[in-house]
mmCIF file of C-alpha atoms in Angstrom:
data_model
loop_
_atom_site.group_PDB
_atom_site.id
_atom_site.type_symbol
_atom_site.label_atom_id
_atom_site.label_comp_id
_atom_site.label_asym_id
_atom_site.label_seq_id
_atom_site.Cartn_x
_atom_site.Cartn_y
_atom_site.Cartn_z
ATOM 1 C CA MET A 18 118.432 111.272 134.732
ATOM 2 C CA ALA A 19 117.241 113.760 132.503
ATOM 3 C CA LYS A 20 121.228 113.844 131.680
ATOM 4 C CA ARG A 21 120.777 109.914 130.403
ATOM 5 C CA ILE A 22 117.753 110.694 128.271
ATOM 6 C CA VAL A 23 120.620 113.542 126.410
ATOM 7 C CA ILE A 24 123.044 110.961 126.172
ATOM 8 C CA LEU A 25 120.616 108.238 124.272
ATOM 9 C CA VAL A 26 119.055 111.188 122.150
ATOM 10 C CA MET A 27 122.040 112.074 121.242
ATOM 11 C CA LEU A 28 123.267 108.775 120.186
ATOM 12 C CA ALA A 29 119.953 107.353 118.508
ATOM 13 C CA ILE A 30 120.636 110.712 116.801
ATOM 14 C CA ALA A 31 124.593 109.354 116.301
ATOM 15 C CA GLY A 32 122.935 106.348 114.665
ATOM 16 C CA LEU A 33 119.909 107.865 111.974
ATOM 17 C CA THR A 34 122.629 109.880 110.667
ATOM 18 C CA ALA A 35 125.469 106.995 109.925
ATOM 19 C CA GLY A 36 122.780 104.616 109.417
ATOM 20 C CA PHE A 37 121.496 107.118 106.103
ATOM 21 C CA TRP A 38 125.205 107.603 105.441
ATOM 22 C CA LEU A 39 126.175 104.332 104.615
ATOM 23 C CA GLY A 40 122.766 103.186 103.183
ATOM 24 C CA HIS A 41 122.958 106.049 100.273
ATOM 25 C CA ARG A 42 127.039 106.683 100.071
ATOM 26 C CA ASN A 43 127.016 103.610 97.799
ATOM 27 C CA GLN A 44 124.082 103.691 95.824
ATOM 28 C CA PRO A 45 125.117 105.092 91.980
ATOM 29 C CA ALA A 46 124.408 108.726 90.678
ATOM 30 C CA PRO A 47 120.757 108.098 88.407
ATOM 31 C CA SER A 48 122.040 107.590 84.823
ATOM 32 C CA ALA A 49 121.207 109.426 82.011
ATOM 33 C CA SER A 50 118.568 106.363 80.852
ATOM 34 C CA ASP A 51 117.325 106.107 84.492
ATOM 35 C CA ALA A 52 115.910 109.526 83.806
ATOM 36 C CA SER A 53 114.763 108.446 80.795
ATOM 37 C CA ASP A 54 112.639 105.321 81.931
ATOM 38 C CA ALA A 55 111.388 107.871 84.825
ATOM 39 C CA SER A 56 110.313 110.562 82.292
ATOM 40 C CA ASP A 57 109.032 107.346 79.701
ATOM 41 C CA ALA A 58 106.770 105.791 82.727
ATOM 42 C CA ALA A 59 105.908 109.330 83.514
ATOM 43 C CA VAL A 60 104.468 110.140 80.123
ATOM 44 C CA ALA A 61 102.597 105.965 80.057
ATOM 45 C CA GLN A 62 100.765 107.652 83.211
ATOM 46 C CA LEU A 63 99.421 110.732 81.376
ATOM 47 C CA LEU A 64 98.564 108.135 78.135
ATOM 48 C CA ALA A 65 96.836 106.157 80.643
ATOM 49 C CA THR A 66 94.848 108.758 82.167
ATOM 50 C CA ARG A 67 91.140 109.448 81.191
ATOM 51 C CA LEU A 68 90.059 113.211 82.621
ATOM 52 C CA PRO A 69 86.249 114.679 82.430
ATOM 53 C CA ASP A 70 86.071 117.399 80.413
ATOM 54 C CA LEU A 71 84.305 120.228 80.366
ATOM 55 C CA LYS A 72 80.785 118.604 79.252
ATOM 56 C CA GLY A 73 81.516 115.653 81.588
ATOM 57 C CA ASN A 74 82.333 113.258 79.119
ATOM 58 C CA ASP A 75 85.622 111.487 79.996
ATOM 59 C CA GLN A 76 88.306 111.576 78.070
ATOM 60 C CA ALA A 77 91.604 109.374 76.871
ATOM 61 C CA VAL A 78 95.041 111.100 76.926
ATOM 62 C CA SER A 79 95.550 108.020 75.151
ATOM 63 C CA GLN A 80 93.225 109.313 71.988
ATOM 64 C CA TRP A 81 96.033 111.262 70.884
ATOM 65 C CA LYS A 82 98.623 109.007 71.163
ATOM 66 C CA GLY A 83 101.099 108.832 67.902
ATOM 67 C CA LYS A 84 100.919 112.527 67.539
ATOM 68 C CA THR A 85 103.154 115.121 68.991
ATOM 69 C CA LEU A 86 101.186 116.330 72.143
ATOM 70 C CA VAL A 87 101.537 119.150 73.269
ATOM 71 C CA VAL A 88 99.639 119.741 77.335
ATOM 72 C CA ASN A 89 99.925 122.295 79.163
ATOM 73 C CA PHE A 90 98.727 122.191 82.834
ATOM 74 C CA TRP A 91 97.049 125.412 83.741
ATOM 75 C CA ALA A 92 94.179 126.920 86.067
ATOM 76 C CA PRO A 93 92.157 129.928 85.540
ATOM 77 C CA TRP A 94 93.531 131.627 89.006
ATOM 78 C CA CYS A 95 96.735 131.223 87.273
ATOM 79 C CA GLY A 96 97.951 134.511 86.052
ATOM 80 C CA PRO A 97 100.700 133.628 83.570
ATOM 81 C CA CYS A 98 98.438 129.981 82.628
ATOM 82 C CA VAL A 99 95.714 132.849 81.660
ATOM 83 C CA GLU A 100 97.865 135.382 78.965
ATOM 84 C CA GLU A 101 99.760 131.972 77.931
ATOM 85 C CA MET A 102 95.699 130.823 76.358
ATOM 86 C CA PRO A 103 95.624 132.810 73.199
ATOM 87 C CA GLU A 104 98.763 132.544 72.365
ATOM 88 C CA LEU A 105 98.783 128.140 72.923
ATOM 89 C CA GLN A 106 95.243 128.751 71.067
ATOM 90 C CA ALA A 107 96.732 130.181 68.180
ATOM 91 C CA LEU A 108 99.594 128.138 68.544
ATOM 92 C CA SER A 109 96.842 124.621 68.235
ATOM 93 C CA THR A 110 95.470 126.254 65.077
ATOM 94 C CA GLU A 111 98.562 126.924 63.214
ATOM 95 C CA PHE A 112 99.802 123.604 64.282
ATOM 96 C CA GLY A 113 96.605 121.768 63.824
ATOM 97 C CA THR A 114 97.636 120.405 60.133
ATOM 98 C CA LYS A 115 101.112 119.350 61.603
ATOM 99 C CA ASN A 116 100.057 116.006 63.195
ATOM 100 C CA VAL A 117 100.125 118.034 66.013
ATOM 101 C CA GLN A 118 97.171 117.983 69.492
ATOM 102 C CA PHE A 119 97.160 120.483 72.224
ATOM 103 C CA VAL A 120 95.293 119.224 75.100
ATOM 104 C CA GLY A 121 95.004 122.098 78.799
ATOM 105 C CA ILE A 122 94.983 119.970 81.438
ATOM 106 C CA GLY A 123 93.470 122.369 84.360
ATOM 107 C CA ILE A 124 94.153 122.105 88.126
ATOM 108 C CA ASP A 125 90.788 123.789 89.182
ATOM 109 C CA THR A 126 87.242 122.466 88.834
ATOM 110 C CA ALA A 127 84.912 122.388 85.781
ATOM 111 C CA GLN A 128 82.955 124.834 86.909
ATOM 112 C CA ASN A 129 85.780 127.226 87.477
ATOM 113 C CA MET A 130 87.155 126.573 83.675
ATOM 114 C CA ILE A 131 84.160 126.820 82.091
ATOM 115 C CA ALA A 132 83.562 130.227 83.397
ATOM 116 C CA PHE A 133 86.496 131.085 82.608
ATOM 117 C CA GLU A 134 86.819 129.376 79.077
ATOM 118 C CA GLN A 135 83.496 131.409 78.439
ATOM 119 C CA LYS A 136 85.917 135.025 78.198
ATOM 120 C CA VAL A 137 88.521 133.135 76.894
ATOM 121 C CA LYS A 138 86.937 130.767 74.007
ATOM 122 C CA VAL A 139 89.742 127.589 73.260
ATOM 123 C CA ASP A 140 89.432 125.105 70.637
ATOM 124 C CA TYR A 141 91.563 122.561 71.655
ATOM 125 C CA PRO A 142 90.528 120.238 74.488
ATOM 126 C CA LEU A 143 90.541 121.589 78.108
ATOM 127 C CA LEU A 144 89.934 118.471 80.337
ATOM 128 C CA VAL A 145 89.337 118.662 84.696
ATOM 129 C CA ALA A 146 91.934 116.915 86.315
ATOM 130 C CA GLY A 147 91.324 119.148 89.659
ATOM 131 C CA TYR A 148 94.322 119.178 92.139
ATOM 132 C CA ALA A 149 94.427 115.635 91.238
ATOM 133 C CA GLY A 150 96.699 116.889 87.684
ATOM 134 C CA THR A 151 99.900 118.302 90.047
ATOM 135 C CA ASP A 152 101.269 114.695 90.244
ATOM 136 C CA LEU A 153 100.273 113.723 87.308
ATOM 137 C CA ALA A 154 102.267 117.016 86.654
ATOM 138 C CA ARG A 155 105.130 116.428 89.244
ATOM 139 C CA ALA A 156 105.430 112.673 87.665
ATOM 140 C CA LEU A 157 106.747 113.988 84.076
ATOM 141 C CA GLY A 158 109.091 116.906 85.622
ATOM 142 C CA ASN A 159 106.880 119.136 87.209
ATOM 143 C CA LYS A 160 109.261 118.887 90.950
ATOM 144 C CA ALA A 161 107.883 122.538 92.413
ATOM 145 C CA GLY A 162 104.340 121.911 91.592
ATOM 146 C CA ALA A 163 103.669 125.419 90.267
ATOM 147 C CA LEU A 164 102.143 126.440 87.108
ATOM 148 C CA PRO A 165 101.615 127.482 84.017
ATOM 149 C CA PHE A 166 103.588 124.151 83.296
ATOM 150 C CA THR A 167 103.701 122.436 79.411
ATOM 151 C CA VAL A 168 104.689 119.268 78.370
ATOM 152 C CA VAL A 169 105.951 118.124 74.484
ATOM 153 C CA ILE A 170 105.610 114.203 74.252
ATOM 154 C CA ASP A 171 106.922 113.467 70.866
ATOM 155 C CA PRO A 172 104.031 110.465 68.239
ATOM 156 C CA LYS A 173 106.495 107.962 70.203
ATOM 157 C CA GLY A 174 105.519 108.623 74.055
ATOM 158 C CA ARG A 175 108.551 109.819 74.677
ATOM 159 C CA MET A 176 109.046 113.483 76.604
ATOM 160 C CA HIS A 177 110.620 115.971 74.503
ATOM 161 C CA TYR A 178 110.502 119.201 76.239
ATOM 162 C CA GLU A 179 109.317 120.912 79.667
ATOM 163 C CA LYS A 180 108.564 124.180 80.555
ATOM 164 C CA LEU A 181 107.550 125.274 84.067
ATOM 165 C CA GLY A 182 106.268 128.918 83.774
ATOM 166 C CA ARG A 183 104.563 131.167 80.742
ATOM 167 C CA ILE A 184 105.481 129.930 77.362
ATOM 168 C CA THR A 185 106.043 131.379 74.580
ATOM 169 C CA SER A 186 104.892 131.455 70.861
ATOM 170 C CA ASP A 187 108.992 131.052 70.390
ATOM 171 C CA GLU A 188 109.521 128.462 72.311
ATOM 172 C CA VAL A 189 106.725 126.097 71.492
ATOM 173 C CA ARG A 190 107.895 126.854 67.652
ATOM 174 C CA ALA A 191 111.242 125.572 68.938
ATOM 175 C CA ALA A 192 110.400 122.423 70.559
ATOM 176 C CA LEU A 193 107.643 121.000 67.680
ATOM 177 C CA LYS A 194 110.774 121.860 64.990
ATOM 178 C CA PRO A 195 112.399 119.108 65.219
ATOM 179 C CA LEU A 196 108.908 116.691 65.813
ATOM 180 C CA ILE A 197 107.375 118.059 62.491
#
């Protein structure tokens, strides 16, 4: 009886493997336009999002449509996020008159973000996404779900740049240069 079960399990595994292989062998590799379509859909999803700011007021990300957006996914408990925040603040001031809008999307509670903002002043909008912000970041290309994660979206709503990990002022300037 045990021998018969082992044989059936082996046949089932072989059948599943063959089915998986046959199902995927004829699928075309994603093209550049498919990747572009996916990032366009992710940007559209981001622009359709409404999140509360630190005062609890709902903010539509779409209010900044038509501007170059620098969207930084961060959290107060993330060391590299905390390190880059003063630089992002300085860049927000530097590019404020050039149709560039910085937005911070926090992967934490409003209470923790408010406590952080009282120590590190930021004049650009900080929106509270909680852990749902991780899904937004993943849709935009952050497959690891790690922080910090920064994207630059051009005024037409197309993804222009993405960076997982701490971003430097020079990297932001280089990403913005062709867009302003």
